[in-house]
């Protein structure tokens, strides 16, 4: 597919204030899309928009507020028309093992990684079905394909849910004969972002969980580009990607 398929159309990226989401925004702008960059950190979103120009609209809200999600999509419809590309990227882990974790931490993981993703998907696919085309991309994880040790059970459960939601959406779209709307998951292993530090309550000692080269956020964003730019009849289902030295 040429880049022109998406030029001028609208994308919404969650978790765009840093890490993988920020890198995805850069790729989407390169593809000619106008991008609604979402997150909670308004200052970082504003800085990204200042750097990339009018193609980026920073929109700050908390994904745990489901009414705020609906409000954001309504704003996008009113100002830019509907969303053609949704990148459900926002997500987090917590140091919250099943034997001892805090209930609120489990709730936050499930609210952001699963429930908000569902609401964003429903709102965006309504726009895509009206337009007859679109692409939903979930940033999932290798933890959606196997369960790591170390207390990551609830995080892995959330990403296994994303795996099921990818196939569930694909089945609904096919049943609706919505052939112009595709769904893809991208499932990375270790990526060098703030994710690991955030998981450990912001402790910088945990910024690098492994001593080998991790994937970069840009590596993951390139997988998003590949999925978006596949020919119209090709639906990439799930891209599993790891650093070459990652064993599990
Ligand atoms: N890094 C890895 O090793 C790795 C591996 C596999 C999969 N992933 C997945 O990749 C995705 C992106 O993670 P990342 O590595 O880029 O992590 P990151 O650098 O920590 O970024 C997480 C993003 O999620 C947003 N977010 C978190 N809670 C939110 C909330 N309540 N409301 C709105 N936005 C919220 C953050 O925005 P604010 O800070 O502005 O709130 C931030 O932009 C996640 O789904 C993660 O599970 C990461």
PDB file of C-alpha atoms and ligand atoms in Angstrom:
ATOM      1  CA  UNK A   1       0.000   0.000   0.000  1.00  0.00           C
ATOM      2  CA  UNK A   2       1.171   3.497  -0.667  1.00  0.00           C
ATOM      3  CA  UNK A   3       1.271   6.024   2.132  1.00  0.00           C
ATOM      4  CA  UNK A   4      -1.495   7.970   0.418  1.00  0.00           C
ATOM      5  CA  UNK A   5      -4.172   5.550   1.644  1.00  0.00           C
ATOM      6  CA  UNK A   6      -3.991   7.142   5.079  1.00  0.00           C
ATOM      7  CA  UNK A   7      -2.963  10.675   4.144  1.00  0.00           C
ATOM      8  CA  UNK A   8      -5.294  13.265   5.663  1.00  0.00           C
ATOM      9  CA  UNK A   9      -7.211  10.693   7.697  1.00  0.00           C
ATOM     10  CA  UNK A  10      -7.453  10.732  11.476  1.00  0.00           C
ATOM     11  CA  UNK A  11      -5.723   8.459  13.980  1.00  0.00           C
ATOM     12  CA  UNK A  12      -6.153   8.321  17.739  1.00  0.00           C
ATOM     13  CA  UNK A  13      -3.280   6.946  19.814  1.00  0.00           C
ATOM     14  CA  UNK A  14      -3.621   6.214  23.523  1.00  0.00           C
ATOM     15  CA  UNK A  15      -0.541   6.419  25.716  1.00  0.00           C
ATOM     16  CA  UNK A  16       1.023   8.906  23.295  1.00  0.00           C
ATOM     17  CA  UNK A  17       2.840  10.935  25.944  1.00  0.00           C
ATOM     18  CA  UNK A  18       5.891   8.655  26.054  1.00  0.00           C
ATOM     19  CA  UNK A  19       7.389   5.344  24.995  1.00  0.00           C
ATOM     20  CA  UNK A  20       5.805   3.244  22.267  1.00  0.00           C
ATOM     21  CA  UNK A  21       2.800   5.538  21.822  1.00  0.00           C
ATOM     22  CA  UNK A  22       4.979   8.570  21.192  1.00  0.00           C
ATOM     23  CA  UNK A  23       6.989   6.615  18.599  1.00  0.00           C
ATOM     24  CA  UNK A  24       3.759   5.479  16.928  1.00  0.00           C
ATOM     25  CA  UNK A  25       2.574   9.108  16.670  1.00  0.00           C
ATOM     26  CA  UNK A  26       5.783   9.960  14.794  1.00  0.00           C
ATOM     27  CA  UNK A  27       5.211   7.125  12.295  1.00  0.00           C
ATOM     28  CA  UNK A  28       1.561   8.087  11.751  1.00  0.00           C
ATOM     29  CA  UNK A  29       2.508  11.704  11.066  1.00  0.00           C
ATOM     30  CA  UNK A  30       5.084  10.434   8.549  1.00  0.00           C
ATOM     31  CA  UNK A  31       2.252   8.500   6.865  1.00  0.00           C
ATOM     32  CA  UNK A  32       0.306  11.743   6.490  1.00  0.00           C
ATOM     33  CA  UNK A  33      -2.313  11.148   9.177  1.00  0.00           C
ATOM     34  CA  UNK A  34      -3.668  13.739  11.559  1.00  0.00           C
ATOM     35  CA  UNK A  35      -3.141  12.288  15.022  1.00  0.00           C
ATOM     36  CA  UNK A  36      -5.040  12.750  18.271  1.00  0.00           C
ATOM     37  CA  UNK A  37      -2.349  12.115  20.872  1.00  0.00           C
ATOM     38  CA  UNK A  38      -3.875  10.976  24.174  1.00  0.00           C
ATOM     39  CA  UNK A  39      -2.470  10.464  27.653  1.00  0.00           C
ATOM     40  CA  UNK A  40      -2.658  12.109  31.063  1.00  0.00           C
ATOM     41  CA  UNK A  41       0.613  14.055  30.955  1.00  0.00           C
ATOM     42  CA  UNK A  42      -0.577  17.237  29.268  1.00  0.00           C
ATOM     43  CA  UNK A  43       2.862  18.880  29.229  1.00  0.00           C
ATOM     44  CA  UNK A  44       4.447  15.980  27.356  1.00  0.00           C
ATOM     45  CA  UNK A  45       1.577  15.814  24.865  1.00  0.00           C
ATOM     46  CA  UNK A  46       1.824  19.569  24.259  1.00  0.00           C
ATOM     47  CA  UNK A  47       5.585  19.274  23.707  1.00  0.00           C
ATOM     48  CA  UNK A  48       5.043  16.502  21.139  1.00  0.00           C
ATOM     49  CA  UNK A  49       2.460  18.612  19.316  1.00  0.00           C
ATOM     50  CA  UNK A  50       4.766  21.639  19.388  1.00  0.00           C
ATOM     51  CA  UNK A  51       7.506  19.536  17.814  1.00  0.00           C
ATOM     52  CA  UNK A  52       5.396  17.771  15.157  1.00  0.00           C
ATOM     53  CA  UNK A  53       3.036  20.618  14.259  1.00  0.00           C
ATOM     54  CA  UNK A  54      -0.644  20.940  13.406  1.00  0.00           C
ATOM     55  CA  UNK A  55      -1.005  17.281  12.487  1.00  0.00           C
ATOM     56  CA  UNK A  56      -0.949  16.433  16.191  1.00  0.00           C
ATOM     57  CA  UNK A  57      -3.786  17.303  18.556  1.00  0.00           C
ATOM     58  CA  UNK A  58      -2.889  16.709  22.197  1.00  0.00           C
ATOM     59  CA  UNK A  59      -5.867  15.501  24.222  1.00  0.00           C
ATOM     60  CA  UNK A  60      -5.321  14.776  27.911  1.00  0.00           C
ATOM     61  CA  UNK A  61      -7.667  12.539  29.895  1.00  0.00           C
ATOM     62  CA  UNK A  62      -7.562   9.523  32.172  1.00  0.00           C
ATOM     63  CA  UNK A  63      -8.558   6.260  30.491  1.00  0.00           C
ATOM     64  CA  UNK A  64     -10.033   5.020  33.778  1.00  0.00           C
ATOM     65  CA  UNK A  65     -12.789   7.600  33.236  1.00  0.00           C
ATOM     66  CA  UNK A  66     -15.000   5.895  30.657  1.00  0.00           C
ATOM     67  CA  UNK A  67     -17.201   8.969  30.156  1.00  0.00           C
ATOM     68  CA  UNK A  68     -14.047  10.971  29.377  1.00  0.00           C
ATOM     69  CA  UNK A  69     -13.183   8.469  26.643  1.00  0.00           C
ATOM     70  CA  UNK A  70     -16.611   8.898  25.064  1.00  0.00           C
ATOM     71  CA  UNK A  71     -16.237  12.677  25.370  1.00  0.00           C
ATOM     72  CA  UNK A  72     -12.859  12.575  23.631  1.00  0.00           C
ATOM     73  CA  UNK A  73     -14.232  10.635  20.648  1.00  0.00           C
ATOM     74  CA  UNK A  74     -17.167  13.063  20.442  1.00  0.00           C
ATOM     75  CA  UNK A  75     -14.707  15.975  20.342  1.00  0.00           C
ATOM     76  CA  UNK A  76     -12.715  14.300  17.585  1.00  0.00           C
ATOM     77  CA  UNK A  77     -15.874  13.682  15.535  1.00  0.00           C
ATOM     78  CA  UNK A  78     -16.924  17.316  15.919  1.00  0.00           C
ATOM     79  CA  UNK A  79     -13.548  18.807  15.005  1.00  0.00           C
ATOM     80  CA  UNK A  80     -11.865  16.336  12.642  1.00  0.00           C
ATOM     81  CA  UNK A  81     -14.581  13.871  11.608  1.00  0.00           C
ATOM     82  CA  UNK A  82     -14.315  10.235  12.655  1.00  0.00           C
ATOM     83  CA  UNK A  83     -11.289   8.170  13.575  1.00  0.00           C
ATOM     84  CA  UNK A  84      -9.865   5.945  10.812  1.00  0.00           C
ATOM     85  CA  UNK A  85      -6.958   4.455  12.766  1.00  0.00           C
ATOM     86  CA  UNK A  86      -7.053   3.589  16.458  1.00  0.00           C
ATOM     87  CA  UNK A  87      -3.890   2.531  18.250  1.00  0.00           C
ATOM     88  CA  UNK A  88      -4.828   1.114  21.640  1.00  0.00           C
ATOM     89  CA  UNK A  89      -1.380   1.446  23.145  1.00  0.00           C
ATOM     90  CA  UNK A  90      -1.772   2.780  26.696  1.00  0.00           C
ATOM     91  CA  UNK A  91      -1.067   0.157  29.300  1.00  0.00           C
ATOM     92  CA  UNK A  92       0.796  -0.582  32.463  1.00  0.00           C
ATOM     93  CA  UNK A  93       1.952  -3.263  34.838  1.00  0.00           C
ATOM     94  CA  UNK A  94       2.131  -3.079  38.602  1.00  0.00           C
ATOM     95  CA  UNK A  95       4.210  -4.911  41.164  1.00  0.00           C
ATOM     96  CA  UNK A  96       1.090  -6.743  42.326  1.00  0.00           C
ATOM     97  CA  UNK A  97       1.476 -10.534  42.591  1.00  0.00           C
ATOM     98  CA  UNK A  98      -1.574 -12.741  42.989  1.00  0.00           C
ATOM     99  CA  UNK A  99      -0.484 -13.836  46.471  1.00  0.00           C
ATOM    100  CA  UNK A 100      -0.060 -10.347  47.897  1.00  0.00           C
ATOM    101  CA  UNK A 101      -1.021  -7.619  45.414  1.00  0.00           C
ATOM    102  CA  UNK A 102      -3.220  -4.622  46.169  1.00  0.00           C
ATOM    103  CA  UNK A 103      -6.767  -4.826  44.817  1.00  0.00           C
ATOM    104  CA  UNK A 104      -6.559  -1.266  43.505  1.00  0.00           C
ATOM    105  CA  UNK A 105      -3.450  -2.135  41.462  1.00  0.00           C
ATOM    106  CA  UNK A 106      -5.266  -5.057  39.849  1.00  0.00           C
ATOM    107  CA  UNK A 107      -8.221  -2.780  39.144  1.00  0.00           C
ATOM    108  CA  UNK A 108      -5.991  -0.161  37.475  1.00  0.00           C
ATOM    109  CA  UNK A 109      -4.322  -2.768  35.246  1.00  0.00           C
ATOM    110  CA  UNK A 110      -7.656  -4.159  34.106  1.00  0.00           C
ATOM    111  CA  UNK A 111      -9.307  -0.752  33.697  1.00  0.00           C
ATOM    112  CA  UNK A 112      -6.542   0.690  31.502  1.00  0.00           C
ATOM    113  CA  UNK A 113      -5.313  -2.409  29.647  1.00  0.00           C
ATOM    114  CA  UNK A 114      -8.695  -4.018  29.006  1.00  0.00           C
ATOM    115  CA  UNK A 115     -11.794  -1.931  29.745  1.00  0.00           C
ATOM    116  CA  UNK A 116     -10.556   1.356  28.258  1.00  0.00           C
ATOM    117  CA  UNK A 117      -9.318  -0.544  25.203  1.00  0.00           C
ATOM    118  CA  UNK A 118     -12.835  -1.940  24.708  1.00  0.00           C
ATOM    119  CA  UNK A 119     -14.483   1.475  24.996  1.00  0.00           C
ATOM    120  CA  UNK A 120     -11.978   3.084  22.605  1.00  0.00           C
ATOM    121  CA  UNK A 121     -12.527   0.222  20.170  1.00  0.00           C
ATOM    122  CA  UNK A 122     -16.327   0.562  20.247  1.00  0.00           C
ATOM    123  CA  UNK A 123     -16.151   4.334  19.708  1.00  0.00           C
ATOM    124  CA  UNK A 124     -13.569   4.137  16.906  1.00  0.00           C
ATOM    125  CA  UNK A 125     -15.162   1.230  15.045  1.00  0.00           C
ATOM    126  CA  UNK A 126     -18.462   3.151  14.951  1.00  0.00           C
ATOM    127  CA  UNK A 127     -16.614   5.832  12.961  1.00  0.00           C
ATOM    128  CA  UNK A 128     -14.832   3.233  10.805  1.00  0.00           C
ATOM    129  CA  UNK A 129     -18.038   1.364   9.963  1.00  0.00           C
ATOM    130  CA  UNK A 130     -19.664   4.646   8.903  1.00  0.00           C
ATOM    131  CA  UNK A 131     -16.671   5.412   6.669  1.00  0.00           C
ATOM    132  CA  UNK A 132     -16.369   1.824   5.403  1.00  0.00           C
ATOM    133  CA  UNK A 133     -12.679   1.569   6.287  1.00  0.00           C
ATOM    134  CA  UNK A 134     -10.269   1.732   9.179  1.00  0.00           C
ATOM    135  CA  UNK A 135      -7.704  -0.131  11.235  1.00  0.00           C
ATOM    136  CA  UNK A 136      -7.610  -0.967  14.951  1.00  0.00           C
ATOM    137  CA  UNK A 137      -4.191  -1.824  16.353  1.00  0.00           C
ATOM    138  CA  UNK A 138      -3.780  -3.179  19.865  1.00  0.00           C
ATOM    139  CA  UNK A 139      -0.345  -2.917  21.474  1.00  0.00           C
ATOM    140  CA  UNK A 140      -0.444  -6.175  23.390  1.00  0.00           C
ATOM    141  CA  UNK A 141       2.575  -8.079  24.754  1.00  0.00           C
ATOM    142  CA  UNK A 142       4.422 -11.373  24.705  1.00  0.00           C
ATOM    143  CA  UNK A 143       2.657 -11.678  28.069  1.00  0.00           C
ATOM    144  CA  UNK A 144      -0.491 -12.240  26.032  1.00  0.00           C
ATOM    145  CA  UNK A 145       1.103 -15.417  24.693  1.00  0.00           C
ATOM    146  CA  UNK A 146       2.737 -16.944  27.766  1.00  0.00           C
ATOM    147  CA  UNK A 147       2.615 -16.228  31.481  1.00  0.00           C
ATOM    148  CA  UNK A 148       5.891 -14.954  32.920  1.00  0.00           C
ATOM    149  CA  UNK A 149       6.984 -15.656  36.473  1.00  0.00           C
ATOM    150  CA  UNK A 150       7.804 -12.873  38.882  1.00  0.00           C
ATOM    151  CA  UNK A 151       4.285 -11.913  39.896  1.00  0.00           C
ATOM    152  CA  UNK A 152       3.096 -10.732  36.494  1.00  0.00           C
ATOM    153  CA  UNK A 153      -0.068 -12.853  36.521  1.00  0.00           C
ATOM    154  CA  UNK A 154      -2.632 -10.057  36.433  1.00  0.00           C
ATOM    155  CA  UNK A 155      -0.694  -8.137  33.762  1.00  0.00           C
ATOM    156  CA  UNK A 156      -0.494 -11.352  31.705  1.00  0.00           C
ATOM    157  CA  UNK A 157      -4.219 -11.873  32.241  1.00  0.00           C
ATOM    158  CA  UNK A 158      -4.884  -8.399  30.870  1.00  0.00           C
ATOM    159  CA  UNK A 159      -2.784  -9.096  27.770  1.00  0.00           C
ATOM    160  CA  UNK A 160      -4.348 -12.526  27.261  1.00  0.00           C
ATOM    161  CA  UNK A 161      -7.622 -10.588  27.290  1.00  0.00           C
ATOM    162  CA  UNK A 162      -6.240  -8.292  24.581  1.00  0.00           C
ATOM    163  CA  UNK A 163      -5.377 -11.376  22.532  1.00  0.00           C
ATOM    164  CA  UNK A 164      -8.963 -12.612  22.873  1.00  0.00           C
ATOM    165  CA  UNK A 165     -10.294  -9.133  22.088  1.00  0.00           C
ATOM    166  CA  UNK A 166      -8.244  -9.039  18.875  1.00  0.00           C
ATOM    167  CA  UNK A 167      -9.837 -12.250  17.620  1.00  0.00           C
ATOM    168  CA  UNK A 168     -13.243 -11.278  19.018  1.00  0.00           C
ATOM    169  CA  UNK A 169     -13.183  -8.006  17.083  1.00  0.00           C
ATOM    170  CA  UNK A 170     -11.969  -9.744  13.933  1.00  0.00           C
ATOM    171  CA  UNK A 171     -14.889 -12.178  14.146  1.00  0.00           C
ATOM    172  CA  UNK A 172     -17.431  -9.354  14.692  1.00  0.00           C
ATOM    173  CA  UNK A 173     -16.047  -7.349  11.772  1.00  0.00           C
ATOM    174  CA  UNK A 174     -16.210 -10.362   9.471  1.00  0.00           C
ATOM    175  CA  UNK A 175     -19.762 -11.136  10.592  1.00  0.00           C
ATOM    176  CA  UNK A 176     -20.671  -7.501   9.833  1.00  0.00           C
ATOM    177  CA  UNK A 177     -19.075  -7.835   6.355  1.00  0.00           C
ATOM    178  CA  UNK A 178     -16.945  -4.811   7.282  1.00  0.00           C
ATOM    179  CA  UNK A 179     -14.195  -5.854   4.903  1.00  0.00           C
ATOM    180  CA  UNK A 180     -12.537  -2.446   4.916  1.00  0.00           C
ATOM    181  CA  UNK A 181     -11.910  -2.508   8.660  1.00  0.00           C
ATOM    182  CA  UNK A 182      -8.935  -4.497   9.967  1.00  0.00           C
ATOM    183  CA  UNK A 183      -7.628  -5.389  13.405  1.00  0.00           C
ATOM    184  CA  UNK A 184      -4.044  -6.174  14.339  1.00  0.00           C
ATOM    185  CA  UNK A 185      -2.196  -6.848  17.571  1.00  0.00           C
ATOM    186  CA  UNK A 186       1.484  -6.126  18.072  1.00  0.00           C
ATOM    187  CA  UNK A 187       2.995  -8.183  20.899  1.00  0.00           C
ATOM    188  CA  UNK A 188       6.472  -7.098  21.957  1.00  0.00           C
ATOM    189  CA  UNK A 189       8.843  -8.549  24.513  1.00  0.00           C
ATOM    190  CA  UNK A 190      11.122  -6.192  26.438  1.00  0.00           C
ATOM    191  CA  UNK A 191      11.014  -2.609  25.129  1.00  0.00           C
ATOM    192  CA  UNK A 192      13.214   0.183  26.490  1.00  0.00           C
ATOM    193  CA  UNK A 193      10.613   2.608  27.856  1.00  0.00           C
ATOM    194  CA  UNK A 194       9.482   3.919  31.247  1.00  0.00           C
ATOM    195  CA  UNK A 195       7.219   0.859  31.592  1.00  0.00           C
ATOM    196  CA  UNK A 196       9.517  -1.178  33.863  1.00  0.00           C
ATOM    197  CA  UNK A 197      10.300   1.727  36.155  1.00  0.00           C
ATOM    198  CA  UNK A 198       6.608   2.618  36.415  1.00  0.00           C
ATOM    199  CA  UNK A 199       5.825  -1.004  37.256  1.00  0.00           C
ATOM    200  CA  UNK A 200       8.132  -0.713  40.264  1.00  0.00           C
ATOM    201  CA  UNK A 201       6.520   2.494  41.516  1.00  0.00           C
ATOM    202  CA  UNK A 202       8.889   4.789  39.607  1.00  0.00           C
ATOM    203  CA  UNK A 203      12.113   3.348  41.034  1.00  0.00           C
ATOM    204  CA  UNK A 204      14.889   4.153  38.498  1.00  0.00           C
ATOM    205  CA  UNK A 205      16.819   1.051  39.651  1.00  0.00           C
ATOM    206  CA  UNK A 206      14.309  -0.983  37.619  1.00  0.00           C
ATOM    207  CA  UNK A 207      14.570   1.062  34.417  1.00  0.00           C
ATOM    208  CA  UNK A 208      16.482  -1.764  32.684  1.00  0.00           C
ATOM    209  CA  UNK A 209      15.132  -5.209  33.618  1.00  0.00           C
ATOM    210  CA  UNK A 210      17.628  -7.102  31.431  1.00  0.00           C
ATOM    211  CA  UNK A 211      21.297  -6.531  30.576  1.00  0.00           C
ATOM    212  CA  UNK A 212      20.973  -7.138  26.813  1.00  0.00           C
ATOM    213  CA  UNK A 213      19.723  -4.731  24.155  1.00  0.00           C
ATOM    214  CA  UNK A 214      15.955  -4.369  24.375  1.00  0.00           C
ATOM    215  CA  UNK A 215      13.616  -3.427  21.527  1.00  0.00           C
ATOM    216  CA  UNK A 216      13.234   0.318  21.071  1.00  0.00           C
ATOM    217  CA  UNK A 217       9.877   2.068  20.990  1.00  0.00           C
ATOM    218  CA  UNK A 218      10.656   2.873  17.350  1.00  0.00           C
ATOM    219  CA  UNK A 219      11.065  -0.852  16.578  1.00  0.00           C
ATOM    220  CA  UNK A 220       7.509  -1.437  17.761  1.00  0.00           C
ATOM    221  CA  UNK A 221       6.227   1.601  15.867  1.00  0.00           C
ATOM    222  CA  UNK A 222       7.704   0.115  12.676  1.00  0.00           C
ATOM    223  CA  UNK A 223       5.556  -2.993  13.199  1.00  0.00           C
ATOM    224  CA  UNK A 224       2.532  -0.688  13.418  1.00  0.00           C
ATOM    225  CA  UNK A 225       3.604   0.940  10.141  1.00  0.00           C
ATOM    226  CA  UNK A 226       3.974  -2.475   8.503  1.00  0.00           C
ATOM    227  CA  UNK A 227       0.491  -3.545   9.572  1.00  0.00           C
ATOM    228  CA  UNK A 228      -1.090  -0.281   8.406  1.00  0.00           C
ATOM    229  CA  UNK A 229       0.698  -0.302   5.073  1.00  0.00           C
ATOM    230  CA  UNK A 230      -0.088  -3.921   4.169  1.00  0.00           C
ATOM    231  CA  UNK A 231      -2.183  -4.256   0.996  1.00  0.00           C
ATOM    232  CA  UNK A 232      -5.902  -3.721   1.610  1.00  0.00           C
ATOM    233  CA  UNK A 233      -6.730  -7.443   1.392  1.00  0.00           C
ATOM    234  CA  UNK A 234      -4.055  -8.377   3.993  1.00  0.00           C
ATOM    235  CA  UNK A 235      -4.938  -8.377   7.682  1.00  0.00           C
ATOM    236  CA  UNK A 236      -1.901  -8.940   9.864  1.00  0.00           C
ATOM    237  CA  UNK A 237      -3.260 -10.646  12.954  1.00  0.00           C
ATOM    238  CA  UNK A 238      -0.531 -10.501  15.604  1.00  0.00           C
ATOM    239  CA  UNK A 239       3.116  -9.511  15.364  1.00  0.00           C
ATOM    240  CA  UNK A 240       5.211 -11.271  18.007  1.00  0.00           C
ATOM    241  CA  UNK A 241       8.558  -9.551  18.426  1.00  0.00           C
ATOM    242  CA  UNK A 242      11.359  -9.972  20.977  1.00  0.00           C
ATOM    243  CA  UNK A 243      14.912  -8.780  21.470  1.00  0.00           C
ATOM    244  CA  UNK A 244      17.088 -11.511  19.970  1.00  0.00           C
ATOM    245  CA  UNK A 245      18.509 -12.399  23.388  1.00  0.00           C
ATOM    246  CA  UNK A 246      15.145 -12.745  25.149  1.00  0.00           C
ATOM    247  CA  UNK A 247      14.576 -16.398  26.022  1.00  0.00           C
ATOM    248  CA  UNK A 248      10.901 -16.554  27.060  1.00  0.00           C
TER     249      UNK A 248
HETATM  250  N1  LIG B   1       7.905  -1.665  27.609  1.00  0.00           N
HETATM  251  C1  LIG B   1       7.753  -2.983  27.466  1.00  0.00           C
HETATM  252  O1  LIG B   1       8.676  -3.795  27.751  1.00  0.00           O
HETATM  253  C2  LIG B   1       6.464  -3.534  26.921  1.00  0.00           C
HETATM  254  C3  LIG B   1       6.445  -4.866  26.515  1.00  0.00           C
HETATM  255  C4  LIG B   1       5.269  -5.398  26.011  1.00  0.00           C
HETATM  256  C5  LIG B   1       4.145  -4.620  25.887  1.00  0.00           C
HETATM  257  N2  LIG B   1       4.181  -3.324  26.295  1.00  0.00           N
HETATM  258  C6  LIG B   1       2.948  -2.537  26.177  1.00  0.00           C
HETATM  259  O2  LIG B   1       3.210  -1.392  25.406  1.00  0.00           O
HETATM  260  C7  LIG B   1       2.245  -0.383  25.729  1.00  0.00           C
HETATM  261  C8  LIG B   1       2.952   0.951  25.911  1.00  0.00           C
HETATM  262  O3  LIG B   1       3.839   0.850  26.992  1.00  0.00           O
HETATM  263  P1  LIG B   1       5.244   1.598  27.068  1.00  0.00           P
HETATM  264  O4  LIG B   1       6.283   0.553  27.133  1.00  0.00           O
HETATM  265  O5  LIG B   1       5.355   2.619  26.007  1.00  0.00           O
HETATM  266  O6  LIG B   1       5.111   2.220  28.528  1.00  0.00           O
HETATM  267  P2  LIG B   1       5.216   3.716  29.083  1.00  0.00           P
HETATM  268  O7  LIG B   1       6.408   4.394  28.508  1.00  0.00           O
HETATM  269  O8  LIG B   1       5.114   3.564  30.562  1.00  0.00           O
HETATM  270  O9  LIG B   1       3.914   4.432  28.510  1.00  0.00           O
HETATM  271  C9  LIG B   1       2.624   4.102  28.985  1.00  0.00           C
HETATM  272  C10 LIG B   1       1.625   5.066  28.401  1.00  0.00           C
HETATM  273  O10 LIG B   1       0.311   4.703  28.894  1.00  0.00           O
HETATM  274  C11 LIG B   1      -0.340   5.867  29.339  1.00  0.00           C
HETATM  275  N3  LIG B   1      -1.259   5.602  30.431  1.00  0.00           N
HETATM  276  C12 LIG B   1      -1.043   4.822  31.526  1.00  0.00           C
HETATM  277  N4  LIG B   1      -2.093   4.888  32.361  1.00  0.00           N
HETATM  278  C13 LIG B   1      -2.986   5.744  31.794  1.00  0.00           C
HETATM  279  C14 LIG B   1      -4.256   6.228  32.181  1.00  0.00           C
HETATM  280  N5  LIG B   1      -4.845   5.871  33.334  1.00  0.00           N
HETATM  281  N6  LIG B   1      -4.883   7.100  31.357  1.00  0.00           N
HETATM  282  C15 LIG B   1      -4.313   7.495  30.215  1.00  0.00           C
HETATM  283  N7  LIG B   1      -3.114   7.065  29.786  1.00  0.00           N
HETATM  284  C16 LIG B   1      -2.451   6.195  30.564  1.00  0.00           C
HETATM  285  C17 LIG B   1       0.786   6.776  29.803  1.00  0.00           C
HETATM  286  O11 LIG B   1       0.345   8.114  29.719  1.00  0.00           O
HETATM  287  P3  LIG B   1       0.535   9.183  30.931  1.00  0.00           P
HETATM  288  O12 LIG B   1       1.851   8.881  31.569  1.00  0.00           O
HETATM  289  O13 LIG B   1       0.482  10.498  30.217  1.00  0.00           O
HETATM  290  O14 LIG B   1      -0.633   8.930  31.807  1.00  0.00           O
HETATM  291  C18 LIG B   1       1.882   6.499  28.809  1.00  0.00           C
HETATM  292  O15 LIG B   1       1.776   7.327  27.683  1.00  0.00           O
HETATM  293  C19 LIG B   1       1.505  -0.894  26.959  1.00  0.00           C
HETATM  294  O16 LIG B   1       0.245  -1.410  26.582  1.00  0.00           O
HETATM  295  C20 LIG B   1       2.390  -2.011  27.477  1.00  0.00           C
HETATM  296  O17 LIG B   1       1.650  -2.990  28.181  1.00  0.00           O
HETATM  297  C21 LIG B   1       5.323  -2.755  26.801  1.00  0.00           C
END
